[in-house]
Short mmCIF file of N, CA, C and O in Angstrom, two decimals:
data_model
loop_
_atom_site.label_atom_id
_atom_site.label_comp_id
_atom_site.label_asym_id
_atom_site.label_seq_id
_atom_site.Cartn_x
_atom_site.Cartn_y
_atom_site.Cartn_z
N UNK G 1 -10.16 16.03 0.24
CA UNK G 1 -8.80 15.60 -0.07
C UNK G 1 -7.98 16.77 -0.59
O UNK G 1 -8.50 17.68 -1.22
N UNK G 2 -6.69 16.71 -0.36
CA UNK G 2 -5.79 17.75 -0.84
C UNK G 2 -5.32 17.38 -2.24
O UNK G 2 -4.28 16.76 -2.42
N UNK G 3 -6.09 17.75 -3.23
CA UNK G 3 -5.74 17.47 -4.61
C UNK G 3 -5.71 18.79 -5.37
O UNK G 3 -6.16 19.82 -4.88
N UNK G 4 -5.17 18.73 -6.55
CA UNK G 4 -5.10 19.93 -7.39
C UNK G 4 -6.49 20.48 -7.66
O UNK G 4 -6.69 21.68 -7.71
N UNK G 5 -7.47 19.59 -7.81
CA UNK G 5 -8.84 20.03 -8.06
C UNK G 5 -9.43 20.78 -6.88
O UNK G 5 -10.32 21.61 -7.03
N UNK G 6 -8.95 20.51 -5.68
CA UNK G 6 -9.46 21.14 -4.47
C UNK G 6 -8.76 22.47 -4.17
O UNK G 6 -9.19 23.21 -3.29
N UNK G 7 -7.72 22.79 -4.91
CA UNK G 7 -6.94 23.99 -4.64
C UNK G 7 -7.78 25.27 -4.60
O UNK G 7 -7.60 26.09 -3.69
N UNK G 8 -8.71 25.50 -5.52
CA UNK G 8 -9.53 26.73 -5.42
C UNK G 8 -10.28 26.84 -4.09
O UNK G 8 -10.34 27.92 -3.51
N UNK G 9 -10.82 25.72 -3.60
CA UNK G 9 -11.51 25.76 -2.32
C UNK G 9 -10.56 26.03 -1.16
O UNK G 9 -10.91 26.77 -0.24
N UNK G 10 -9.38 25.46 -1.21
CA UNK G 10 -8.39 25.69 -0.16
C UNK G 10 -8.00 27.17 -0.15
O UNK G 10 -7.93 27.80 0.90
N UNK G 11 -7.75 27.72 -1.32
CA UNK G 11 -7.37 29.13 -1.40
C UNK G 11 -8.48 30.05 -0.89
O UNK G 11 -8.22 30.98 -0.12
N UNK G 12 -9.71 29.79 -1.31
CA UNK G 12 -10.84 30.61 -0.85
C UNK G 12 -10.97 30.51 0.66
O UNK G 12 -11.19 31.51 1.35
N UNK G 13 -10.82 29.30 1.20
CA UNK G 13 -10.92 29.08 2.64
C UNK G 13 -9.85 29.89 3.38
O UNK G 13 -10.15 30.60 4.34
N UNK G 14 -8.62 29.79 2.92
CA UNK G 14 -7.51 30.48 3.60
C UNK G 14 -7.61 32.01 3.45
O UNK G 14 -7.30 32.75 4.38
N UNK G 15 -8.06 32.47 2.30
CA UNK G 15 -8.27 33.91 2.12
C UNK G 15 -9.39 34.39 3.05
O UNK G 15 -9.32 35.49 3.58
N UNK G 16 -10.39 33.54 3.29
CA UNK G 16 -11.44 33.87 4.24
C UNK G 16 -10.88 34.14 5.63
O UNK G 16 -11.28 35.09 6.31
N UNK G 17 -9.93 33.29 6.07
CA UNK G 17 -9.27 33.52 7.36
C UNK G 17 -8.57 34.88 7.38
O UNK G 17 -8.69 35.64 8.34
N UNK G 18 -7.85 35.18 6.31
CA UNK G 18 -7.10 36.43 6.24
C UNK G 18 -8.03 37.64 6.22
O UNK G 18 -7.76 38.65 6.87
N UNK G 19 -9.12 37.53 5.49
CA UNK G 19 -10.06 38.64 5.38
C UNK G 19 -10.71 38.94 6.73
O UNK G 19 -10.82 40.09 7.15
N UNK G 20 -11.13 37.88 7.43
CA UNK G 20 -11.73 38.07 8.75
C UNK G 20 -10.73 38.70 9.71
O UNK G 20 -11.08 39.62 10.46
N UNK G 21 -9.49 38.23 9.69
CA UNK G 21 -8.46 38.80 10.55
C UNK G 21 -8.26 40.29 10.24
O UNK G 21 -8.09 41.11 11.14
N UNK G 22 -8.32 40.63 8.97
CA UNK G 22 -8.20 42.04 8.57
C UNK G 22 -9.37 42.86 9.11
O UNK G 22 -9.19 43.99 9.57
N UNK G 23 -10.57 42.28 9.07
CA UNK G 23 -11.76 42.99 9.55
C UNK G 23 -11.72 43.29 11.05
O UNK G 23 -12.15 44.36 11.48
N UNK G 24 -11.22 42.34 11.83
CA UNK G 24 -11.27 42.51 13.28
C UNK G 24 -9.99 43.09 13.87
O UNK G 24 -9.96 43.44 15.04
N UNK G 25 -8.95 43.19 13.07
CA UNK G 25 -7.70 43.78 13.57
C UNK G 25 -7.04 42.90 14.61
O UNK G 25 -6.88 41.70 14.41
N UNK G 26 -6.68 43.48 15.75
CA UNK G 26 -5.95 42.75 16.79
C UNK G 26 -6.84 42.00 17.76
O UNK G 26 -6.36 41.46 18.75
N UNK G 27 -8.13 41.98 17.52
CA UNK G 27 -9.05 41.29 18.43
C UNK G 27 -8.96 39.77 18.22
O UNK G 27 -8.73 39.31 17.11
N UNK G 28 -9.16 39.03 19.29
CA UNK G 28 -9.15 37.57 19.22
C UNK G 28 -10.41 37.09 18.50
O UNK G 28 -11.50 37.55 18.78
N UNK G 29 -10.23 36.16 17.58
CA UNK G 29 -11.35 35.59 16.84
C UNK G 29 -11.60 34.18 17.39
O UNK G 29 -10.68 33.35 17.39
N UNK G 30 -12.81 33.88 17.87
CA UNK G 30 -13.09 32.51 18.32
C UNK G 30 -12.87 31.52 17.18
O UNK G 30 -13.17 31.81 16.01
N UNK G 31 -12.33 30.37 17.50
CA UNK G 31 -12.02 29.35 16.47
C UNK G 31 -13.26 28.98 15.66
O UNK G 31 -13.19 28.83 14.45
N UNK G 32 -14.41 28.84 16.33
CA UNK G 32 -15.63 28.45 15.62
C UNK G 32 -16.03 29.51 14.60
O UNK G 32 -16.48 29.19 13.50
N UNK G 33 -15.84 30.78 14.93
CA UNK G 33 -16.19 31.85 14.01
C UNK G 33 -15.20 31.91 12.85
O UNK G 33 -15.59 32.06 11.68
N UNK G 34 -13.92 31.77 13.16
CA UNK G 34 -12.88 31.81 12.13
C UNK G 34 -13.11 30.71 11.09
O UNK G 34 -13.11 30.97 9.88
N UNK G 35 -13.34 29.49 11.55
CA UNK G 35 -13.57 28.38 10.62
C UNK G 35 -14.91 28.52 9.90
O UNK G 35 -15.01 28.28 8.70
N UNK G 36 -15.94 28.91 10.63
CA UNK G 36 -17.26 29.08 10.02
C UNK G 36 -17.24 30.12 8.91
O UNK G 36 -17.83 29.93 7.84
N UNK G 37 -16.55 31.22 9.16
CA UNK G 37 -16.45 32.28 8.16
C UNK G 37 -15.69 31.78 6.93
O UNK G 37 -16.11 32.02 5.79
N UNK G 38 -14.59 31.09 7.15
CA UNK G 38 -13.77 30.61 6.04
C UNK G 38 -14.51 29.59 5.18
O UNK G 38 -14.36 29.57 3.95
N UNK G 39 -15.35 28.78 5.80
CA UNK G 39 -16.09 27.74 5.06
C UNK G 39 -17.15 28.36 4.14
O UNK G 39 -17.48 27.79 3.11
N UNK G 40 -17.66 29.52 4.49
CA UNK G 40 -18.74 30.12 3.72
C UNK G 40 -18.38 30.38 2.26
O UNK G 40 -19.26 30.38 1.40
N UNK G 41 -17.12 30.57 1.95
CA UNK G 41 -16.73 30.83 0.57
C UNK G 41 -16.48 29.58 -0.24
O UNK G 41 -16.31 29.64 -1.46
N UNK G 42 -16.44 28.44 0.43
CA UNK G 42 -16.13 27.20 -0.27
C UNK G 42 -17.27 26.74 -1.16
O UNK G 42 -18.42 27.16 -1.00
N UNK G 43 -16.94 25.87 -2.07
CA UNK G 43 -17.91 25.28 -2.98
C UNK G 43 -19.01 24.57 -2.19
O UNK G 43 -18.76 24.00 -1.13
N UNK G 44 -20.23 24.61 -2.70
CA UNK G 44 -21.37 24.01 -2.01
C UNK G 44 -21.17 22.51 -1.79
O UNK G 44 -21.57 21.96 -0.76
N UNK G 45 -20.52 21.84 -2.72
CA UNK G 45 -20.26 20.40 -2.58
C UNK G 45 -19.37 20.14 -1.37
O UNK G 45 -19.61 19.21 -0.60
N UNK G 46 -18.35 20.97 -1.17
CA UNK G 46 -17.46 20.83 -0.03
C UNK G 46 -18.22 21.07 1.27
O UNK G 46 -18.05 20.34 2.25
N UNK G 47 -19.09 22.07 1.27
CA UNK G 47 -19.91 22.34 2.45
C UNK G 47 -20.84 21.17 2.76
O UNK G 47 -21.01 20.79 3.92
N UNK G 48 -21.43 20.58 1.72
CA UNK G 48 -22.33 19.44 1.91
C UNK G 48 -21.57 18.24 2.48
O UNK G 48 -22.08 17.52 3.34
N UNK G 49 -20.33 18.02 2.01
CA UNK G 49 -19.51 16.92 2.53
C UNK G 49 -19.18 17.16 4.00
O UNK G 49 -19.20 16.21 4.80
N UNK G 50 -18.89 18.41 4.36
CA UNK G 50 -18.60 18.73 5.76
C UNK G 50 -19.82 18.50 6.63
O UNK G 50 -19.71 17.96 7.75
N UNK G 51 -20.99 18.86 6.15
CA UNK G 51 -22.22 18.66 6.90
C UNK G 51 -22.49 17.17 7.09
O UNK G 51 -22.88 16.73 8.18
N UNK G 52 -22.27 16.38 6.05
CA UNK G 52 -22.45 14.92 6.17
C UNK G 52 -21.49 14.35 7.19
O UNK G 52 -21.85 13.46 7.98
N UNK G 53 -20.27 14.86 7.23
CA UNK G 53 -19.27 14.41 8.20
C UNK G 53 -19.72 14.75 9.62
O UNK G 53 -19.60 13.95 10.54
N UNK G 54 -20.26 15.95 9.79
CA UNK G 54 -20.78 16.34 11.10
C UNK G 54 -21.89 15.41 11.56
O UNK G 54 -21.95 15.00 12.71
N UNK G 55 -22.77 15.10 10.65
CA UNK G 55 -23.90 14.22 10.99
C UNK G 55 -23.41 12.82 11.35
O UNK G 55 -23.97 12.17 12.22
N UNK G 56 -22.36 12.37 10.67
CA UNK G 56 -21.83 11.03 10.91
C UNK G 56 -21.02 10.96 12.20
O UNK G 56 -21.09 9.96 12.93
N UNK G 57 -20.26 12.00 12.51
CA UNK G 57 -19.33 11.97 13.64
C UNK G 57 -19.82 12.72 14.87
O UNK G 57 -19.17 12.69 15.91
N UNK G 58 -20.90 13.43 14.74
CA UNK G 58 -21.43 14.15 15.88
C UNK G 58 -21.01 15.61 15.89
O UNK G 58 -20.03 16.00 15.26
N UNK G 59 -21.77 16.40 16.61
CA UNK G 59 -21.55 17.83 16.70
C UNK G 59 -20.71 18.15 17.92
O UNK G 59 -20.74 17.44 18.91
N UNK G 60 -19.99 19.24 17.87
CA UNK G 60 -19.26 19.72 19.03
C UNK G 60 -20.21 20.60 19.82
O UNK G 60 -20.81 21.52 19.26
N UNK G 61 -20.37 20.35 21.11
CA UNK G 61 -21.28 21.17 21.92
C UNK G 61 -20.89 22.65 21.89
O UNK G 61 -19.70 23.00 21.87
N UNK G 62 -21.88 23.52 21.89
CA UNK G 62 -21.64 24.96 21.83
C UNK G 62 -20.73 25.43 22.95
O UNK G 62 -19.84 26.26 22.73
N UNK G 63 -20.94 24.92 24.15
CA UNK G 63 -20.11 25.34 25.29
C UNK G 63 -18.64 25.06 25.03
O UNK G 63 -17.77 25.86 25.36
N UNK G 64 -18.35 23.94 24.40
CA UNK G 64 -16.96 23.60 24.08
C UNK G 64 -16.42 24.54 22.99
O UNK G 64 -15.29 25.01 23.07
N UNK G 65 -17.23 24.79 21.97
CA UNK G 65 -16.80 25.68 20.89
C UNK G 65 -16.45 27.07 21.42
O UNK G 65 -15.48 27.69 20.99
N UNK G 66 -17.25 27.56 22.34
CA UNK G 66 -17.06 28.92 22.86
C UNK G 66 -15.84 29.05 23.75
O UNK G 66 -15.35 30.16 23.96
N UNK G 67 -15.36 27.94 24.28
CA UNK G 67 -14.22 28.02 25.20
C UNK G 67 -12.93 27.47 24.60
O UNK G 67 -11.90 27.48 25.27
N UNK G 68 -12.96 27.00 23.37
CA UNK G 68 -11.76 26.43 22.75
C UNK G 68 -10.71 27.50 22.52
O UNK G 68 -10.99 28.56 22.01
N UNK G 69 -9.48 27.19 22.93
CA UNK G 69 -8.38 28.12 22.66
C UNK G 69 -7.44 27.53 21.62
O UNK G 69 -6.61 28.23 21.06
N UNK G 70 -7.55 26.23 21.36
CA UNK G 70 -6.74 25.56 20.35
C UNK G 70 -7.64 24.74 19.45
O UNK G 70 -8.77 24.41 19.81
N UNK G 71 -7.11 24.38 18.31
CA UNK G 71 -7.86 23.52 17.41
C UNK G 71 -7.87 22.10 17.96
O UNK G 71 -6.93 21.69 18.65
N UNK G 72 -8.90 21.31 17.67
CA UNK G 72 -8.97 19.94 18.20
C UNK G 72 -7.86 19.07 17.65
O UNK G 72 -7.37 19.29 16.53
N UNK G 73 -7.48 18.06 18.42
CA UNK G 73 -6.42 17.14 18.00
C UNK G 73 -6.92 15.71 17.82
O UNK G 73 -6.30 14.92 17.15
N UNK G 74 -8.08 15.39 18.38
CA UNK G 74 -8.68 14.06 18.22
C UNK G 74 -9.21 13.96 16.79
O UNK G 74 -9.93 14.85 16.33
N UNK G 75 -8.81 12.90 16.04
CA UNK G 75 -9.19 12.82 14.62
C UNK G 75 -10.66 13.07 14.31
O UNK G 75 -10.99 13.85 13.42
N UNK G 76 -11.59 12.44 15.03
CA UNK G 76 -13.01 12.63 14.73
C UNK G 76 -13.43 14.06 15.00
O UNK G 76 -14.22 14.64 14.24
N UNK G 77 -12.90 14.68 16.06
CA UNK G 77 -13.23 16.07 16.35
C UNK G 77 -12.62 17.01 15.30
O UNK G 77 -13.24 17.99 14.92
N UNK G 78 -11.41 16.69 14.84
CA UNK G 78 -10.78 17.51 13.81
C UNK G 78 -11.61 17.51 12.54
O UNK G 78 -11.85 18.54 11.95
N UNK G 79 -12.04 16.32 12.12
CA UNK G 79 -12.82 16.21 10.89
C UNK G 79 -14.13 17.00 11.01
O UNK G 79 -14.53 17.69 10.08
N UNK G 80 -14.77 16.90 12.15
CA UNK G 80 -16.03 17.62 12.36
C UNK G 80 -15.81 19.11 12.45
O UNK G 80 -16.60 19.91 11.96
N UNK G 81 -14.70 19.52 13.05
CA UNK G 81 -14.42 20.94 13.24
C UNK G 81 -14.17 21.64 11.91
O UNK G 81 -14.63 22.74 11.68
N UNK G 82 -13.41 20.99 11.04
CA UNK G 82 -13.07 21.61 9.77
C UNK G 82 -14.14 21.32 8.74
O UNK G 82 -14.23 21.87 7.74
#
């Protein structure tokens, strides 16, 4: 949820995106890598909740992850992706 208590995790997540972009420069970053990298800095509880969501809603096949050019728009896929 987007609450004041979650703000540190949101900031760490977004800074993760910025840091990765800084590391790779002008190279394209696959969406799965960008999100995966950003999640690594988040609180363990947030990561555990995301994993539970993945288990409940299903995984995105690797072939789809590797070819995605945009973020998912279907609600269940969005929740699993983030």
